[in-house]
mmCIF file of C-alpha atoms and ligand atoms in Angstrom:
data_model
loop_
_atom_site.group_PDB
_atom_site.id
_atom_site.type_symbol
_atom_site.label_atom_id
_atom_site.label_comp_id
_atom_site.label_asym_id
_atom_site.label_seq_id
_atom_site.Cartn_x
_atom_site.Cartn_y
_atom_site.Cartn_z
ATOM 1 C CA UNK A 1 98.151 117.552 141.190
ATOM 2 C CA UNK A 2 101.278 118.111 139.227
ATOM 3 C CA UNK A 3 104.105 120.194 140.940
ATOM 4 C CA UNK A 4 101.938 122.432 142.986
ATOM 5 C CA UNK A 5 102.293 126.240 143.406
ATOM 6 C CA UNK A 6 104.469 126.040 146.457
ATOM 7 C CA UNK A 7 105.592 128.883 148.606
ATOM 8 C CA UNK A 8 109.079 129.627 148.911
ATOM 9 C CA UNK A 9 110.693 132.037 151.281
ATOM 10 C CA UNK A 10 113.252 134.264 149.423
ATOM 11 C CA UNK A 11 115.002 136.681 151.806
ATOM 12 C CA UNK A 12 112.194 137.891 153.941
ATOM 13 C CA UNK A 13 109.690 137.782 150.917
ATOM 14 C CA UNK A 14 107.459 135.019 150.262
ATOM 15 C CA UNK A 15 107.548 134.511 146.423
ATOM 16 C CA UNK A 16 104.988 132.064 144.749
ATOM 17 C CA UNK A 17 106.092 129.625 142.129
ATOM 18 C CA UNK A 18 104.120 129.928 138.875
ATOM 19 C CA UNK A 19 101.501 127.289 138.362
ATOM 20 C CA UNK A 20 103.045 124.413 136.335
ATOM 21 C CA UNK A 21 99.779 123.209 134.569
ATOM 22 C CA UNK A 22 96.636 125.223 133.928
ATOM 23 C CA UNK A 23 93.357 124.905 132.643
ATOM 24 C CA UNK A 24 92.329 128.017 130.743
ATOM 25 C CA UNK A 25 88.468 128.547 130.276
ATOM 26 C CA UNK A 26 87.589 131.244 127.678
ATOM 27 C CA UNK A 27 84.172 132.389 126.844
ATOM 28 C CA UNK A 28 83.339 132.258 123.464
ATOM 29 C CA UNK A 29 82.530 135.812 123.625
ATOM 30 C CA UNK A 30 86.109 136.703 124.136
ATOM 31 C CA UNK A 31 86.749 135.731 120.428
ATOM 32 C CA UNK A 32 84.132 138.410 119.091
ATOM 33 C CA UNK A 33 86.372 141.312 119.944
ATOM 34 C CA UNK A 34 84.227 144.195 119.373
ATOM 35 C CA UNK A 35 81.846 142.734 116.807
ATOM 36 C CA UNK A 36 78.398 141.465 117.765
ATOM 37 C CA UNK A 37 78.823 137.617 116.668
ATOM 38 C CA UNK A 38 81.128 135.027 115.696
ATOM 39 C CA UNK A 39 85.143 135.189 115.405
ATOM 40 C CA UNK A 40 87.039 138.331 115.077
ATOM 41 C CA UNK A 41 90.198 137.658 113.025
ATOM 42 C CA UNK A 42 92.431 140.417 114.783
ATOM 43 C CA UNK A 43 91.305 139.362 118.172
ATOM 44 C CA UNK A 44 91.840 135.510 117.699
ATOM 45 C CA UNK A 45 95.261 136.167 116.275
ATOM 46 C CA UNK A 46 96.172 138.283 119.261
ATOM 47 C CA UNK A 47 94.890 135.798 121.650
ATOM 48 C CA UNK A 48 96.910 132.933 119.738
ATOM 49 C CA UNK A 49 100.232 135.087 120.263
ATOM 50 C CA UNK A 50 99.451 135.341 124.088
ATOM 51 C CA UNK A 51 98.592 131.731 124.461
ATOM 52 C CA UNK A 52 101.785 130.791 122.783
ATOM 53 C CA UNK A 53 103.972 133.143 125.060
ATOM 54 C CA UNK A 54 102.246 131.641 128.100
ATOM 55 C CA UNK A 55 102.970 128.046 127.033
ATOM 56 C CA UNK A 56 106.520 129.141 126.273
ATOM 57 C CA UNK A 57 107.099 130.584 129.694
ATOM 58 C CA UNK A 58 107.034 127.199 130.822
ATOM 59 C CA UNK A 59 103.484 126.200 131.709
ATOM 60 C CA UNK A 60 101.491 123.324 130.470
ATOM 61 C CA UNK A 61 98.459 124.971 128.819
ATOM 62 C CA UNK A 62 95.031 123.407 128.453
ATOM 63 C CA UNK A 63 91.920 125.227 127.057
ATOM 64 C CA UNK A 64 88.246 124.680 127.156
ATOM 65 C CA UNK A 65 86.435 127.406 125.031
ATOM 66 C CA UNK A 66 82.628 128.243 125.175
ATOM 67 C CA UNK A 67 80.658 128.744 122.041
ATOM 68 C CA UNK A 68 78.110 131.550 123.071
ATOM 69 C CA UNK A 69 79.561 133.686 120.205
ATOM 70 C CA UNK A 70 78.105 131.388 117.896
ATOM 71 C CA UNK A 71 75.352 129.658 119.636
ATOM 72 C CA UNK A 72 73.902 129.911 123.024
ATOM 73 C CA UNK A 73 72.160 126.626 124.550
ATOM 74 C CA UNK A 74 70.109 128.944 126.905
ATOM 75 C CA UNK A 75 68.736 131.157 124.234
ATOM 76 C CA UNK A 76 67.702 127.997 122.200
ATOM 77 C CA UNK A 77 65.849 126.736 125.040
ATOM 78 C CA UNK A 78 64.312 130.102 125.607
ATOM 79 C CA UNK A 79 62.686 129.947 122.108
ATOM 80 C CA UNK A 80 61.280 126.706 122.871
ATOM 81 C CA UNK A 81 63.892 124.389 121.701
ATOM 82 C CA UNK A 82 64.548 120.834 123.525
ATOM 83 C CA UNK A 83 67.454 121.479 126.067
ATOM 84 C CA UNK A 84 69.481 118.649 125.151
ATOM 85 C CA UNK A 85 69.159 119.595 121.187
ATOM 86 C CA UNK A 86 70.228 123.202 122.220
ATOM 87 C CA UNK A 87 73.043 121.941 124.331
ATOM 88 C CA UNK A 88 74.233 119.684 121.497
ATOM 89 C CA UNK A 89 74.125 122.642 119.210
ATOM 90 C CA UNK A 90 76.214 124.564 121.795
ATOM 91 C CA UNK A 91 78.774 121.728 121.882
ATOM 92 C CA UNK A 92 79.314 122.256 117.962
ATOM 93 C CA UNK A 93 79.692 125.836 118.508
ATOM 94 C CA UNK A 94 82.712 125.260 120.729
ATOM 95 C CA UNK A 95 84.132 122.748 118.245
ATOM 96 C CA UNK A 96 84.088 125.817 115.617
ATOM 97 C CA UNK A 97 85.555 127.888 117.950
ATOM 98 C CA UNK A 98 88.225 125.182 118.919
ATOM 99 C CA UNK A 99 89.173 124.414 115.153
ATOM 100 C CA UNK A 100 89.612 128.321 114.711
ATOM 101 C CA UNK A 101 91.692 128.639 117.647
ATOM 102 C CA UNK A 102 93.874 125.942 116.632
ATOM 103 C CA UNK A 103 94.254 127.432 113.274
ATOM 104 C CA UNK A 104 95.187 130.756 114.792
ATOM 105 C CA UNK A 105 97.782 129.264 117.097
ATOM 106 C CA UNK A 106 99.399 127.206 114.275
ATOM 107 C CA UNK A 107 99.518 130.504 111.778
ATOM 108 C CA UNK A 108 101.419 131.973 114.856
ATOM 109 C CA UNK A 109 103.920 129.196 114.962
ATOM 110 C CA UNK A 110 102.449 127.305 117.934
ATOM 111 C CA UNK A 111 101.987 123.547 118.538
ATOM 112 C CA UNK A 112 98.483 122.662 119.345
ATOM 113 C CA UNK A 113 96.256 119.558 119.339
ATOM 114 C CA UNK A 114 92.166 119.650 119.706
ATOM 115 C CA UNK A 115 90.666 116.901 121.480
ATOM 116 C CA UNK A 116 86.798 116.376 121.180
ATOM 117 C CA UNK A 117 84.330 114.992 123.865
ATOM 118 C CA UNK A 118 81.921 114.257 120.965
ATOM 119 C CA UNK A 119 83.052 111.424 118.507
ATOM 120 C CA UNK A 120 83.940 113.701 115.421
ATOM 121 C CA UNK A 121 87.032 112.119 114.329
ATOM 122 C CA UNK A 122 87.411 113.428 110.918
ATOM 123 C CA UNK A 123 88.004 116.963 112.513
ATOM 124 C CA UNK A 124 89.624 116.076 115.957
ATOM 125 C CA UNK A 125 90.947 113.598 118.272
ATOM 126 C CA UNK A 126 88.591 111.771 120.577
ATOM 127 C CA UNK A 127 89.154 112.482 124.381
ATOM 128 C CA UNK A 128 91.335 110.225 125.865
ATOM 129 C CA UNK A 129 92.701 111.396 129.276
ATOM 130 C CA UNK A 130 96.132 109.817 129.158
ATOM 131 C CA UNK A 131 96.669 111.060 125.588
ATOM 132 C CA UNK A 132 95.592 114.586 126.690
ATOM 133 C CA UNK A 133 98.129 114.488 129.539
ATOM 134 C CA UNK A 134 101.059 113.170 126.920
ATOM 135 C CA UNK A 135 100.198 116.307 124.703
ATOM 136 C CA UNK A 136 100.724 118.669 127.538
ATOM 137 C CA UNK A 137 104.283 116.824 128.414
ATOM 138 C CA UNK A 138 105.137 117.201 124.865
ATOM 139 C CA UNK A 139 104.751 120.861 125.051
ATOM 140 C CA UNK A 140 101.678 120.862 123.130
ATOM 141 C CA UNK A 141 98.786 123.764 123.613
ATOM 142 C CA UNK A 142 95.790 121.422 124.152
ATOM 143 C CA UNK A 143 92.090 122.525 123.404
ATOM 144 C CA UNK A 144 89.204 120.371 124.870
ATOM 145 C CA UNK A 145 86.354 120.845 122.405
ATOM 146 C CA UNK A 146 82.447 120.119 122.907
ATOM 147 C CA UNK A 147 82.230 120.672 126.513
ATOM 148 C CA UNK A 148 81.673 117.456 128.633
ATOM 149 C CA UNK A 149 79.921 115.793 125.569
ATOM 150 C CA UNK A 150 76.638 115.727 127.636
ATOM 151 C CA UNK A 151 73.733 118.239 127.639
ATOM 152 C CA UNK A 152 72.854 119.868 130.696
ATOM 153 C CA UNK A 153 76.254 120.721 131.589
ATOM 154 C CA UNK A 154 78.146 123.941 130.860
ATOM 155 C CA UNK A 155 81.614 124.696 129.386
ATOM 156 C CA UNK A 156 82.544 125.830 132.901
ATOM 157 C CA UNK A 157 81.739 122.558 134.253
ATOM 158 C CA UNK A 158 83.758 120.948 131.666
ATOM 159 C CA UNK A 159 86.881 123.256 132.349
ATOM 160 C CA UNK A 160 86.611 122.115 136.110
ATOM 161 C CA UNK A 161 86.331 118.552 135.196
ATOM 162 C CA UNK A 162 88.965 118.508 132.697
ATOM 163 C CA UNK A 163 91.438 120.576 135.155
ATOM 164 C CA UNK A 164 90.679 117.809 137.528
ATOM 165 C CA UNK A 165 91.605 114.884 135.155
ATOM 166 C CA UNK A 166 94.969 116.612 133.933
ATOM 167 C CA UNK A 167 95.779 117.527 137.383
ATOM 168 C CA UNK A 168 96.165 120.947 136.905
ATOM 169 C CA UNK A 169 97.343 123.452 139.378
ATOM 170 C CA UNK A 170 94.271 126.099 138.767
ATOM 171 C CA UNK A 171 91.474 126.872 136.596
ATOM 172 C CA UNK A 172 92.104 130.274 134.813
ATOM 173 C CA UNK A 173 88.766 131.831 133.974
ATOM 174 C CA UNK A 174 89.270 134.465 131.079
ATOM 175 C CA UNK A 175 86.616 136.809 130.751
ATOM 176 C CA UNK A 176 85.642 140.295 129.672
ATOM 177 C CA UNK A 177 85.700 141.529 133.343
ATOM 178 C CA UNK A 178 88.630 141.900 135.426
ATOM 179 C CA UNK A 179 87.455 139.689 138.523
ATOM 180 C CA UNK A 180 84.465 139.062 140.490
ATOM 181 C CA UNK A 181 82.497 142.180 141.665
ATOM 182 C CA UNK A 182 79.869 142.511 144.472
ATOM 183 C CA UNK A 183 77.372 143.721 142.097
ATOM 184 C CA UNK A 184 77.312 143.924 138.237
ATOM 185 C CA UNK A 185 80.096 146.893 137.589
ATOM 186 C CA UNK A 186 78.401 147.905 134.633
ATOM 187 C CA UNK A 187 75.158 148.555 136.048
ATOM 188 C CA UNK A 188 76.287 149.586 139.582
ATOM 189 C CA UNK A 189 79.348 152.083 139.750
ATOM 190 C CA UNK A 190 79.699 151.348 143.560
ATOM 191 C CA UNK A 191 80.344 147.505 142.893
ATOM 192 C CA UNK A 192 83.536 146.551 144.582
ATOM 193 C CA UNK A 193 85.884 143.711 143.099
ATOM 194 C CA UNK A 194 87.214 140.869 145.284
ATOM 195 C CA UNK A 195 90.716 140.341 145.378
ATOM 196 C CA UNK A 196 90.077 136.722 146.901
ATOM 197 C CA UNK A 197 87.101 134.941 147.721
ATOM 198 C CA UNK A 198 86.093 131.615 149.365
ATOM 199 C CA UNK A 199 84.005 128.878 147.231
ATOM 200 C CA UNK A 200 81.396 129.030 149.913
ATOM 201 C CA UNK A 201 80.982 132.617 149.730
ATOM 202 C CA UNK A 202 81.009 132.661 145.965
ATOM 203 C CA UNK A 203 78.213 130.097 146.002
ATOM 204 C CA UNK A 204 76.138 131.303 148.958
ATOM 205 C CA UNK A 205 76.417 134.900 147.439
ATOM 206 C CA UNK A 206 75.658 133.624 143.954
ATOM 207 C CA UNK A 207 78.357 135.712 142.697
ATOM 208 C CA UNK A 208 78.322 134.144 139.217
ATOM 209 C CA UNK A 209 81.978 132.987 138.957
ATOM 210 C CA UNK A 210 80.873 129.861 137.309
ATOM 211 C CA UNK A 211 77.664 127.818 137.848
ATOM 212 C CA UNK A 212 77.272 125.896 140.942
ATOM 213 C CA UNK A 213 78.221 122.522 139.485
ATOM 214 C CA UNK A 214 81.364 123.885 138.283
ATOM 215 C CA UNK A 215 82.136 125.680 141.356
ATOM 216 C CA UNK A 216 81.357 122.667 143.653
ATOM 217 C CA UNK A 217 83.490 120.308 141.546
ATOM 218 C CA UNK A 218 86.354 122.874 142.169
ATOM 219 C CA UNK A 219 85.578 123.280 145.834
ATOM 220 C CA UNK A 220 85.364 119.613 146.483
ATOM 221 C CA UNK A 221 88.660 118.692 144.797
ATOM 222 C CA UNK A 222 90.516 121.823 146.023
ATOM 223 C CA UNK A 223 91.022 123.493 142.708
ATOM 224 C CA UNK A 224 91.577 127.150 142.967
ATOM 225 C CA UNK A 225 89.839 129.370 140.226
ATOM 226 C CA UNK A 226 91.298 132.658 138.894
ATOM 227 C CA UNK A 227 88.855 135.004 137.114
ATOM 228 C CA UNK A 228 90.672 137.561 135.089
ATOM 229 C CA UNK A 229 90.294 140.056 132.092
ATOM 230 C CA UNK A 230 91.623 138.303 129.294
ATOM 231 C CA UNK A 231 91.008 141.010 126.810
ATOM 232 C CA UNK A 232 93.812 143.054 128.497
ATOM 233 C CA UNK A 233 97.054 141.998 126.957
ATOM 234 C CA UNK A 234 99.556 140.487 129.494
ATOM 235 C CA UNK A 235 96.823 139.725 132.089
ATOM 236 C CA UNK A 236 97.161 136.013 131.145
ATOM 237 C CA UNK A 237 100.654 135.714 131.659
ATOM 238 C CA UNK A 238 100.497 137.293 135.012
ATOM 239 C CA UNK A 239 97.767 135.231 136.105
ATOM 240 C CA UNK A 240 99.748 131.842 135.195
ATOM 241 C CA UNK A 241 102.718 133.341 137.050
ATOM 242 C CA UNK A 242 100.710 133.379 140.203
ATOM 243 C CA UNK A 243 100.669 137.314 140.126
ATOM 244 C CA UNK A 244 97.463 139.026 141.881
ATOM 245 C CA UNK A 245 95.275 139.764 138.972
ATOM 246 C CA UNK A 246 91.479 139.562 139.059
ATOM 247 C CA UNK A 247 89.944 137.517 141.813
ATOM 248 C CA UNK A 248 91.324 134.400 143.305
ATOM 249 C CA UNK A 249 88.626 131.936 144.630
ATOM 250 C CA UNK A 250 90.163 129.226 146.773
ATOM 251 C CA UNK A 251 89.155 127.219 149.828
ATOM 252 C CA UNK A 252 90.066 129.761 152.715
HETATM 253 P P1 LIG B 301 102.253 111.806 119.174
HETATM 254 O O1 LIG B 301 101.711 110.407 119.134
HETATM 255 O O2 LIG B 301 102.406 111.984 120.665
HETATM 256 O O3 LIG B 301 103.629 112.171 118.423
HETATM 257 O O4 LIG B 301 101.285 112.839 118.870
HETATM 258 P P2 LIG B 301 100.837 113.328 117.548
HETATM 259 O O5 LIG B 301 99.588 114.197 117.915
HETATM 260 O O6 LIG B 301 101.719 114.500 116.982
HETATM 261 O O7 LIG B 301 100.618 112.303 116.537
HETATM 262 P P3 LIG B 301 99.492 111.654 115.673
HETATM 263 O O8 LIG B 301 100.370 110.839 114.526
HETATM 264 O O9 LIG B 301 98.708 110.717 116.547
HETATM 265 O O10 LIG B 301 98.636 112.787 115.155
HETATM 266 C C1 LIG B 301 99.121 113.612 114.299
HETATM 267 C C2 LIG B 301 98.003 114.673 113.787
HETATM 268 O O11 LIG B 301 96.736 113.932 113.712
HETATM 269 C C3 LIG B 301 97.685 115.512 114.856
HETATM 270 O O12 LIG B 301 97.588 116.806 114.440
HETATM 271 C C4 LIG B 301 96.472 114.861 115.842
HETATM 272 O O13 LIG B 301 95.692 115.870 116.253
HETATM 273 C C5 LIG B 301 95.684 114.220 114.565
HETATM 274 N N1 LIG B 301 95.002 113.194 114.932
HETATM 275 C C6 LIG B 301 95.256 112.167 115.565
HETATM 276 N N2 LIG B 301 94.296 111.320 115.848
HETATM 277 C C7 LIG B 301 93.310 111.968 115.135
HETATM 278 C C8 LIG B 301 91.836 111.465 115.081
HETATM 279 O O14 LIG B 301 91.278 110.661 115.526
HETATM 280 N N3 LIG B 301 91.127 112.343 114.417
HETATM 281 C C9 LIG B 301 91.526 113.508 113.867
HETATM 282 N N4 LIG B 301 90.813 114.290 113.101
HETATM 283 N N5 LIG B 301 92.866 113.907 113.911
HETATM 284 C C10 LIG B 301 93.608 113.087 114.713
#
């Protein structure tokens, strides 16, 4: 781990250091804004401003972005497509989102690099772990494109894996919902939000924080996950500062 989030006692109050290095998982849908498909220009610009703000606050920021706003591997297989082919298309969708996000961050004055799990070197650098870490050390925002580069793995799993590899302090899962609920809050008005959860609870109750592969990887490697609403401005900065936003999934 990099400098972990240690507790320090200030007077009688226990304050938490902000995370020093985070892996932010963004669902592709976040880029759609209020549209039904693709990338909304205002949404991605706003997001870029926030990402730069977070990185400028002193946090090493690496990002894994999904591709569901462009292509969903699961809907490909549902329509009869071979799973591996559909997943490769999903990886290319994450590549498109990564390039768009890189462009948006640069237009807002940020420094950013895209690293791809698939060899597509005319478009992005290939994934080399030590190089990725070096980019972070040099203060660049880092975008990991193309998931893990393997079919049958989700971008959530890519986020967990890369978080481990770069020795992040936490995975921040930015979604359209402000945490993990006992039931779907859209369909069930009585659903309650969890402030904290253990991995075991999340897995056994199938709470849908992340898929089981991604979750077990985080559990086995003591990597906390913060699920928060990335569509509300300011939440991301709070999440990296260790403030109580969304739901914190950890060991105990
Ligand atoms: P340092 O070597 O740490 O200074 O990093 P750097 O990324 O600034 O330097 P480099 O000269 O390696 O890269 C310059 C630009 O080329 C950056 O935008 C990189 O992302 C990009 N780049 C580097 N390698 C590749 C590659 O294999 N393919 C593509 N498409 N871009 C690359």
